[in-house]
Amino acid sequence: MKITLIRQCTKFRLEQFRHSLVLTLLETHKRDQHLLNPTVIDSFRGYLEEVNVKSKATPGSVLITTAQGGSFCRGFDFRYVRSHAGGSEDKAYKEMNDGFKDVVKDLISLPMPTIAAINGYATEAGLILALSHDHLTMKQVVEPYLRAELLSRKRSYPGYFAALIRSKVGCPLARRKLLLRDVQIDAEEAAKIGLLDWNHEVASEKDALEVAKTQADELAKKEWNGELYAEMRQLLYPELCKELELTSSHSC
């Protein structure tokens, strides 16, 4: 099946595969953790803007976000924080966090279904990146796993982190496990707490990206009205919309 390259840089590649726009975080070195810093975040937002434009030109499009290597995204780049602190690590962290908040806002606003295909670790801001998508697919192995991890980093949760987890993780016990006990969640556990559909979103033999492409083909058959789809998503998560300062024609 033909895959069309739309755009590529050092960190990202955007391709079209049937109805799917596949955005891949590229592995630039061995064991790349796909860490987020302001430069990466700005580039990410540029790709999401292109996805937004493409989706409006091609009704029925679905975004799949995935990553090369053993990590989906391991969160914020704290080496960047330390090297750009200028006497205040909190200020550098806030800059990075504010930029990533806009990535979440962009994803929640996209006029199309979105899928995170997780073949590697999704921790800290990487977990939030994954949960910012409408659907997740994961491989059924001991790894990868989802983990909040900010407690171990001795950082407080930004308001939109907590709002997103409360919006997407319906089980109070699961939220406590993620936020207050900082436990790892694999595909089996993610299915138990309702983050995954075990029958359709867990990859046993194929990888998560292949499962996501199959899901995308099914979603594309709906031929969504993009603006209505984005509005319905925002209405589904009013607390998150408030934290992100998102507004639609209906109040969040």
PDB file of C-alpha atoms in Angstrom:
ATOM      1  CA  MET A   1       0.000   0.000   0.000  1.00  0.00           C
ATOM      2  CA  LYS A   2       1.384   3.398  -1.013  1.00  0.00           C
ATOM      3  CA  ILE A   3       2.805   5.626   1.740  1.00  0.00           C
ATOM      4  CA  THR A   4       3.273   9.296   0.845  1.00  0.00           C
ATOM      5  CA  LEU A   5       5.888  11.386   2.635  1.00  0.00           C
ATOM      6  CA  ILE A   6       4.457  14.807   3.461  1.00  0.00           C
ATOM      7  CA  ARG A   7       7.201  16.345   5.565  1.00  0.00           C
ATOM      8  CA  GLN A   8      10.257  15.301   7.567  1.00  0.00           C
ATOM      9  CA  CYS A   9      12.888  16.843   9.827  1.00  0.00           C
ATOM     10  CA  THR A  10      15.391  15.475  12.341  1.00  0.00           C
ATOM     11  CA  LYS A  11      12.777  14.753  15.017  1.00  0.00           C
ATOM     12  CA  PHE A  12       9.525  14.131  13.146  1.00  0.00           C
ATOM     13  CA  ARG A  13       8.123  12.566   9.993  1.00  0.00           C
ATOM     14  CA  LEU A  14       4.585  13.025   8.647  1.00  0.00           C
ATOM     15  CA  GLU A  15       3.237  10.520   6.129  1.00  0.00           C
ATOM     16  CA  GLN A  16      -0.103   9.645   4.587  1.00  0.00           C
ATOM     17  CA  PHE A  17      -1.241   6.016   4.527  1.00  0.00           C
ATOM     18  CA  ARG A  18      -4.727   5.488   3.109  1.00  0.00           C
ATOM     19  CA  HIS A  19      -6.909   7.629   5.410  1.00  0.00           C
ATOM     20  CA  SER A  20      -4.229   7.942   8.095  1.00  0.00           C
ATOM     21  CA  LEU A  21      -1.851  10.808   8.709  1.00  0.00           C
ATOM     22  CA  VAL A  22       1.007   9.104  10.558  1.00  0.00           C
ATOM     23  CA  LEU A  23       3.195  11.391  12.681  1.00  0.00           C
ATOM     24  CA  THR A  24       6.332   9.595  13.859  1.00  0.00           C
ATOM     25  CA  LEU A  25       8.777  10.757  16.533  1.00  0.00           C
ATOM     26  CA  LEU A  26      12.078   9.767  14.942  1.00  0.00           C
ATOM     27  CA  GLU A  27      14.943   8.011  16.698  1.00  0.00           C
ATOM     28  CA  THR A  28      17.992  10.284  16.340  1.00  0.00           C
ATOM     29  CA  HIS A  29      20.314   8.062  18.367  1.00  0.00           C
ATOM     30  CA  LYS A  30      20.289   4.661  20.016  1.00  0.00           C
ATOM     31  CA  ARG A  31      17.795   4.468  22.896  1.00  0.00           C
ATOM     32  CA  ASP A  32      16.305   7.852  22.028  1.00  0.00           C
ATOM     33  CA  GLN A  33      13.716   8.701  24.702  1.00  0.00           C
ATOM     34  CA  HIS A  34      11.980  11.372  22.593  1.00  0.00           C
ATOM     35  CA  LEU A  35      12.290  13.959  25.345  1.00  0.00           C
ATOM     36  CA  LEU A  36      10.356  17.211  25.081  1.00  0.00           C
ATOM     37  CA  ASN A  37      12.040  20.619  25.220  1.00  0.00           C
ATOM     38  CA  PRO A  38      10.927  23.983  23.752  1.00  0.00           C
ATOM     39  CA  THR A  39      12.608  23.333  20.385  1.00  0.00           C
ATOM     40  CA  VAL A  40      10.995  19.898  20.004  1.00  0.00           C
ATOM     41  CA  ILE A  41       7.652  21.238  21.225  1.00  0.00           C
ATOM     42  CA  ASP A  42       7.672  24.095  18.675  1.00  0.00           C
ATOM     43  CA  SER A  43       8.449  21.627  15.899  1.00  0.00           C
ATOM     44  CA  PHE A  44       5.709  19.280  17.138  1.00  0.00           C
ATOM     45  CA  ARG A  45       3.174  22.093  17.004  1.00  0.00           C
ATOM     46  CA  GLY A  46       4.216  22.924  13.452  1.00  0.00           C
ATOM     47  CA  TYR A  47       3.487  19.351  12.389  1.00  0.00           C
ATOM     48  CA  LEU A  48       0.136  19.359  14.187  1.00  0.00           C
ATOM     49  CA  GLU A  49      -0.802  22.546  12.343  1.00  0.00           C
ATOM     50  CA  GLU A  50      -0.020  20.786   9.050  1.00  0.00           C
ATOM     51  CA  VAL A  51      -2.140  17.824  10.172  1.00  0.00           C
ATOM     52  CA  ASN A  52      -4.972  20.246  10.915  1.00  0.00           C
ATOM     53  CA  VAL A  53      -4.770  21.745   7.428  1.00  0.00           C
ATOM     54  CA  LYS A  54      -4.557  18.313   5.756  1.00  0.00           C
ATOM     55  CA  SER A  55      -7.538  16.993   7.705  1.00  0.00           C
ATOM     56  CA  LYS A  56      -9.740  19.824   6.468  1.00  0.00           C
ATOM     57  CA  ALA A  57      -8.700  19.121   2.882  1.00  0.00           C
ATOM     58  CA  THR A  58      -9.254  15.345   3.252  1.00  0.00           C
ATOM     59  CA  PRO A  59     -12.513  14.445   5.076  1.00  0.00           C
ATOM     60  CA  GLY A  60     -12.323  11.169   6.980  1.00  0.00           C
ATOM     61  CA  SER A  61      -8.656  11.595   7.938  1.00  0.00           C
ATOM     62  CA  VAL A  62      -7.336  10.086  11.171  1.00  0.00           C
ATOM     63  CA  LEU A  63      -4.135  11.084  12.976  1.00  0.00           C
ATOM     64  CA  ILE A  64      -1.860   8.332  14.292  1.00  0.00           C
ATOM     65  CA  THR A  65       1.044   9.419  16.495  1.00  0.00           C
ATOM     66  CA  THR A  66       3.800   6.894  17.108  1.00  0.00           C
ATOM     67  CA  ALA A  67       7.539   6.738  17.768  1.00  0.00           C
ATOM     68  CA  GLN A  68      10.596   4.800  16.675  1.00  0.00           C
ATOM     69  CA  GLY A  69      12.662   2.779  19.131  1.00  0.00           C
ATOM     70  CA  GLY A  70      11.899   1.592  22.636  1.00  0.00           C
ATOM     71  CA  SER A  71      10.202   4.758  23.879  1.00  0.00           C
ATOM     72  CA  PHE A  72       7.018   6.509  22.827  1.00  0.00           C
ATOM     73  CA  CYS A  73       7.968   9.576  24.877  1.00  0.00           C
ATOM     74  CA  ARG A  74       9.718   9.703  28.250  1.00  0.00           C
ATOM     75  CA  GLY A  75       8.533  13.207  29.081  1.00  0.00           C
ATOM     76  CA  PHE A  76      10.276  16.531  29.627  1.00  0.00           C
ATOM     77  CA  ASP A  77      13.964  17.089  28.912  1.00  0.00           C
ATOM     78  CA  PHE A  78      15.307  17.926  32.362  1.00  0.00           C
ATOM     79  CA  ARG A  79      18.830  18.278  31.004  1.00  0.00           C
ATOM     80  CA  TYR A  80      17.448  21.228  29.074  1.00  0.00           C
ATOM     81  CA  VAL A  81      15.956  22.600  32.303  1.00  0.00           C
ATOM     82  CA  ARG A  82      19.306  22.381  34.081  1.00  0.00           C
ATOM     83  CA  SER A  83      21.321  23.848  31.200  1.00  0.00           C
ATOM     84  CA  HIS A  84      18.877  26.727  30.547  1.00  0.00           C
ATOM     85  CA  ALA A  85      17.960  27.479  34.136  1.00  0.00           C
ATOM     86  CA  GLY A  86      19.789  30.815  34.301  1.00  0.00           C
ATOM     87  CA  GLY A  87      19.513  30.654  38.081  1.00  0.00           C
ATOM     88  CA  SER A  88      15.943  29.357  38.085  1.00  0.00           C
ATOM     89  CA  GLU A  89      15.101  25.773  37.105  1.00  0.00           C
ATOM     90  CA  ASP A  90      11.465  26.503  37.950  1.00  0.00           C
ATOM     91  CA  LYS A  91      11.344  29.203  35.261  1.00  0.00           C
ATOM     92  CA  ALA A  92      12.869  26.901  32.613  1.00  0.00           C
ATOM     93  CA  TYR A  93      10.470  24.126  33.613  1.00  0.00           C
ATOM     94  CA  LYS A  94       7.499  26.509  33.378  1.00  0.00           C
ATOM     95  CA  GLU A  95       8.549  27.545  29.865  1.00  0.00           C
ATOM     96  CA  MET A  96       8.643  23.910  28.772  1.00  0.00           C
ATOM     97  CA  ASN A  97       5.393  23.055  30.543  1.00  0.00           C
ATOM     98  CA  ASP A  98       3.523  26.027  29.057  1.00  0.00           C
ATOM     99  CA  GLY A  99       4.659  25.043  25.567  1.00  0.00           C
ATOM    100  CA  PHE A 100       3.559  21.439  26.038  1.00  0.00           C
ATOM    101  CA  LYS A 101       0.178  22.604  27.315  1.00  0.00           C
ATOM    102  CA  ASP A 102      -0.324  24.104  23.845  1.00  0.00           C
ATOM    103  CA  VAL A 103       0.478  20.703  22.260  1.00  0.00           C
ATOM    104  CA  VAL A 104      -2.274  19.127  24.368  1.00  0.00           C
ATOM    105  CA  LYS A 105      -4.607  21.959  23.393  1.00  0.00           C
ATOM    106  CA  ASP A 106      -3.790  21.418  19.703  1.00  0.00           C
ATOM    107  CA  LEU A 107      -4.544  17.685  19.955  1.00  0.00           C
ATOM    108  CA  ILE A 108      -7.824  18.214  21.792  1.00  0.00           C
ATOM    109  CA  SER A 109      -8.824  20.739  19.105  1.00  0.00           C
ATOM    110  CA  LEU A 110      -8.000  18.665  16.002  1.00  0.00           C
ATOM    111  CA  PRO A 111     -11.054  18.138  13.751  1.00  0.00           C
ATOM    112  CA  MET A 112     -10.418  14.413  13.348  1.00  0.00           C
ATOM    113  CA  PRO A 113     -10.072  11.208  15.388  1.00  0.00           C
ATOM    114  CA  THR A 114      -6.616  10.669  16.898  1.00  0.00           C
ATOM    115  CA  ILE A 115      -4.774   7.490  17.922  1.00  0.00           C
ATOM    116  CA  ALA A 116      -1.558   7.089  19.916  1.00  0.00           C
ATOM    117  CA  ALA A 117       0.237   3.897  18.841  1.00  0.00           C
ATOM    118  CA  ILE A 118       2.476   3.026  21.800  1.00  0.00           C
ATOM    119  CA  ASN A 119       5.291   0.583  21.140  1.00  0.00           C
ATOM    120  CA  GLY A 120       7.520   1.960  23.916  1.00  0.00           C
ATOM    121  CA  TYR A 121       7.506   3.700  27.292  1.00  0.00           C
ATOM    122  CA  ALA A 122       5.077   6.610  27.752  1.00  0.00           C
ATOM    123  CA  THR A 123       5.971   8.332  31.001  1.00  0.00           C
ATOM    124  CA  GLU A 124       5.433  11.715  32.645  1.00  0.00           C
ATOM    125  CA  ALA A 125       4.595  14.237  29.864  1.00  0.00           C
ATOM    126  CA  GLY A 126       4.746  11.280  27.462  1.00  0.00           C
ATOM    127  CA  LEU A 127       1.796   9.721  29.292  1.00  0.00           C
ATOM    128  CA  ILE A 128      -0.086  13.002  28.921  1.00  0.00           C
ATOM    129  CA  LEU A 129       0.815  13.092  25.226  1.00  0.00           C
ATOM    130  CA  ALA A 130      -0.630   9.601  24.792  1.00  0.00           C
ATOM    131  CA  LEU A 131      -3.798  10.385  26.759  1.00  0.00           C
ATOM    132  CA  SER A 132      -4.344  13.545  24.700  1.00  0.00           C
ATOM    133  CA  HIS A 133      -5.366  11.246  21.845  1.00  0.00           C
ATOM    134  CA  ASP A 134      -8.862   9.789  21.507  1.00  0.00           C
ATOM    135  CA  HIS A 135      -7.637   6.186  21.329  1.00  0.00           C
ATOM    136  CA  LEU A 136      -4.564   4.230  22.386  1.00  0.00           C
ATOM    137  CA  THR A 137      -3.089   1.049  20.976  1.00  0.00           C
ATOM    138  CA  MET A 138      -0.397  -0.887  22.847  1.00  0.00           C
ATOM    139  CA  LYS A 139       1.582  -4.057  22.345  1.00  0.00           C
ATOM    140  CA  GLN A 140       0.769  -6.960  24.683  1.00  0.00           C
ATOM    141  CA  VAL A 141       4.179  -7.461  26.266  1.00  0.00           C
ATOM    142  CA  VAL A 142       5.741  -6.850  29.687  1.00  0.00           C
ATOM    143  CA  GLU A 143       6.915  -3.527  28.274  1.00  0.00           C
ATOM    144  CA  PRO A 144       5.937  -0.859  27.207  1.00  0.00           C
ATOM    145  CA  TYR A 145       4.153   0.753  30.084  1.00  0.00           C
ATOM    146  CA  LEU A 146       2.420   3.978  31.088  1.00  0.00           C
ATOM    147  CA  ARG A 147       3.594   5.853  34.162  1.00  0.00           C
ATOM    148  CA  ALA A 148       3.018   9.360  35.565  1.00  0.00           C
ATOM    149  CA  GLU A 149       6.466   9.562  37.213  1.00  0.00           C
ATOM    150  CA  LEU A 150       6.339  13.179  38.417  1.00  0.00           C
ATOM    151  CA  LEU A 151       6.395  12.118  42.071  1.00  0.00           C
ATOM    152  CA  SER A 152       9.754  10.425  41.531  1.00  0.00           C
ATOM    153  CA  ARG A 153      10.983  13.602  39.839  1.00  0.00           C
ATOM    154  CA  LYS A 154       9.786  15.614  42.849  1.00  0.00           C
ATOM    155  CA  ARG A 155       7.629  17.858  40.679  1.00  0.00           C
ATOM    156  CA  SER A 156       4.016  18.853  41.241  1.00  0.00           C
ATOM    157  CA  TYR A 157       1.412  17.982  38.636  1.00  0.00           C
ATOM    158  CA  PRO A 158       0.362  20.868  36.380  1.00  0.00           C
ATOM    159  CA  GLY A 159      -3.373  21.444  36.546  1.00  0.00           C
ATOM    160  CA  TYR A 160      -3.999  20.218  33.016  1.00  0.00           C
ATOM    161  CA  PHE A 161      -2.083  16.964  33.720  1.00  0.00           C
ATOM    162  CA  ALA A 162      -4.427  16.141  36.577  1.00  0.00           C
ATOM    163  CA  ALA A 163      -7.514  17.281  34.654  1.00  0.00           C
ATOM    164  CA  LEU A 164      -6.600  15.083  31.688  1.00  0.00           C
ATOM    165  CA  ILE A 165      -6.009  12.022  33.863  1.00  0.00           C
ATOM    166  CA  ARG A 166      -9.296  12.592  35.708  1.00  0.00           C
ATOM    167  CA  SER A 167     -11.051  12.967  32.343  1.00  0.00           C
ATOM    168  CA  LYS A 168      -9.544   9.889  30.700  1.00  0.00           C
ATOM    169  CA  VAL A 169      -9.058   7.487  33.640  1.00  0.00           C
ATOM    170  CA  GLY A 170     -12.526   6.794  35.000  1.00  0.00           C
ATOM    171  CA  CYS A 171     -11.612   4.455  37.860  1.00  0.00           C
ATOM    172  CA  PRO A 172     -10.649   6.284  41.118  1.00  0.00           C
ATOM    173  CA  LEU A 173      -8.388   3.394  42.153  1.00  0.00           C
ATOM    174  CA  ALA A 174      -6.545   3.601  38.830  1.00  0.00           C
ATOM    175  CA  ARG A 175      -6.088   7.357  39.249  1.00  0.00           C
ATOM    176  CA  ARG A 176      -4.626   6.796  42.710  1.00  0.00           C
ATOM    177  CA  LYS A 177      -2.285   4.173  41.291  1.00  0.00           C
ATOM    178  CA  LEU A 178      -1.102   6.549  38.583  1.00  0.00           C
ATOM    179  CA  LEU A 179      -0.830   9.754  40.577  1.00  0.00           C
ATOM    180  CA  LEU A 180      -0.321   8.815  44.229  1.00  0.00           C
ATOM    181  CA  ARG A 181       1.520   5.488  43.949  1.00  0.00           C
ATOM    182  CA  ASP A 182       3.330   6.168  40.662  1.00  0.00           C
ATOM    183  CA  VAL A 183       2.835   2.599  39.430  1.00  0.00           C
ATOM    184  CA  GLN A 184       3.546   1.284  35.941  1.00  0.00           C
ATOM    185  CA  ILE A 185       0.558   0.256  33.833  1.00  0.00           C
ATOM    186  CA  ASP A 186       0.998  -2.271  31.011  1.00  0.00           C
ATOM    187  CA  ALA A 187      -1.444  -3.081  28.199  1.00  0.00           C
ATOM    188  CA  GLU A 188      -3.386  -5.618  30.284  1.00  0.00           C
ATOM    189  CA  GLU A 189      -3.847  -3.180  33.170  1.00  0.00           C
ATOM    190  CA  ALA A 190      -4.689  -0.349  30.744  1.00  0.00           C
ATOM    191  CA  ALA A 191      -7.476  -2.504  29.306  1.00  0.00           C
ATOM    192  CA  LYS A 192      -8.786  -3.297  32.797  1.00  0.00           C
ATOM    193  CA  ILE A 193      -9.124   0.394  33.680  1.00  0.00           C
ATOM    194  CA  GLY A 194     -10.777   1.273  30.382  1.00  0.00           C
ATOM    195  CA  LEU A 195      -7.922   3.020  28.574  1.00  0.00           C
ATOM    196  CA  LEU A 196      -7.833   0.294  25.927  1.00  0.00           C
ATOM    197  CA  ASP A 197     -10.334  -1.993  24.258  1.00  0.00           C
ATOM    198  CA  TRP A 198      -8.667  -5.381  24.798  1.00  0.00           C
ATOM    199  CA  ASN A 199     -10.298  -6.937  21.718  1.00  0.00           C
ATOM    200  CA  HIS A 200      -9.425  -4.179  19.267  1.00  0.00           C
ATOM    201  CA  GLU A 201      -6.617  -1.963  20.616  1.00  0.00           C
ATOM    202  CA  VAL A 202      -4.078  -4.418  22.064  1.00  0.00           C
ATOM    203  CA  ALA A 203      -1.481  -5.859  19.679  1.00  0.00           C
ATOM    204  CA  SER A 204      -0.592  -9.469  20.450  1.00  0.00           C
ATOM    205  CA  GLU A 205       1.410 -10.410  17.362  1.00  0.00           C
ATOM    206  CA  LYS A 206       1.487  -7.228  15.263  1.00  0.00           C
ATOM    207  CA  ASP A 207       2.873  -3.956  16.615  1.00  0.00           C
ATOM    208  CA  ALA A 208       0.738  -1.118  17.929  1.00  0.00           C
ATOM    209  CA  LEU A 209       1.092   0.913  14.729  1.00  0.00           C
ATOM    210  CA  GLU A 210      -0.421  -1.827  12.574  1.00  0.00           C
ATOM    211  CA  VAL A 211      -3.351  -2.139  14.970  1.00  0.00           C
ATOM    212  CA  ALA A 212      -3.753   1.656  14.898  1.00  0.00           C
ATOM    213  CA  LYS A 213      -3.867   1.666  11.082  1.00  0.00           C
ATOM    214  CA  THR A 214      -6.641  -0.933  11.150  1.00  0.00           C
ATOM    215  CA  GLN A 215      -8.532   1.172  13.695  1.00  0.00           C
ATOM    216  CA  ALA A 216      -8.004   4.275  11.567  1.00  0.00           C
ATOM    217  CA  ASP A 217      -9.508   2.558   8.523  1.00  0.00           C
ATOM    218  CA  GLU A 218     -12.603   1.699  10.566  1.00  0.00           C
ATOM    219  CA  LEU A 219     -12.897   5.230  11.952  1.00  0.00           C
ATOM    220  CA  ALA A 220     -12.440   6.774   8.498  1.00  0.00           C
ATOM    221  CA  LYS A 221     -15.569   4.970   7.259  1.00  0.00           C
ATOM    222  CA  LYS A 222     -17.616   7.309   9.459  1.00  0.00           C
ATOM    223  CA  GLU A 223     -16.591  10.294   7.289  1.00  0.00           C
ATOM    224  CA  TRP A 224     -16.692  12.637  10.269  1.00  0.00           C
ATOM    225  CA  ASN A 225     -17.689  16.255  10.114  1.00  0.00           C
ATOM    226  CA  GLY A 226     -14.402  17.551  11.522  1.00  0.00           C
ATOM    227  CA  GLU A 227     -15.718  20.657  13.244  1.00  0.00           C
ATOM    228  CA  LEU A 228     -18.527  18.725  14.890  1.00  0.00           C
ATOM    229  CA  TYR A 229     -16.126  15.959  15.945  1.00  0.00           C
ATOM    230  CA  ALA A 230     -13.770  18.456  17.627  1.00  0.00           C
ATOM    231  CA  GLU A 231     -16.701  20.149  19.350  1.00  0.00           C
ATOM    232  CA  MET A 232     -18.077  16.850  20.671  1.00  0.00           C
ATOM    233  CA  ARG A 233     -14.635  15.909  22.020  1.00  0.00           C
ATOM    234  CA  GLN A 234     -14.398  19.191  23.883  1.00  0.00           C
ATOM    235  CA  LEU A 235     -17.891  18.788  25.314  1.00  0.00           C
ATOM    236  CA  LEU A 236     -16.852  15.367  26.583  1.00  0.00           C
ATOM    237  CA  TYR A 237     -14.041  16.818  28.745  1.00  0.00           C
ATOM    238  CA  PRO A 238     -15.283  20.113  30.279  1.00  0.00           C
ATOM    239  CA  GLU A 239     -12.780  20.171  33.169  1.00  0.00           C
ATOM    240  CA  LEU A 240      -9.866  19.677  30.797  1.00  0.00           C
ATOM    241  CA  CYS A 241     -11.199  22.345  28.415  1.00  0.00           C
ATOM    242  CA  LYS A 242     -11.337  24.795  31.293  1.00  0.00           C
ATOM    243  CA  GLU A 243      -7.711  24.086  32.264  1.00  0.00           C
ATOM    244  CA  LEU A 244      -6.637  24.481  28.638  1.00  0.00           C
ATOM    245  CA  GLU A 245      -8.735  27.651  28.239  1.00  0.00           C
ATOM    246  CA  LEU A 246     -10.492  26.072  25.270  1.00  0.00           C
ATOM    247  CA  THR A 247     -13.836  27.400  24.151  1.00  0.00           C
ATOM    248  CA  SER A 248     -16.256  26.212  21.498  1.00  0.00           C
ATOM    249  CA  SER A 249     -19.643  27.365  20.246  1.00  0.00           C
ATOM    250  CA  HIS A 250     -21.017  25.470  23.246  1.00  0.00           C
ATOM    251  CA  SER A 251     -19.598  26.146  26.689  1.00  0.00           C
ATOM    252  CA  CYS A 252     -17.155  23.510  27.962  1.00  0.00           C
TER     253      CYS A 252
END
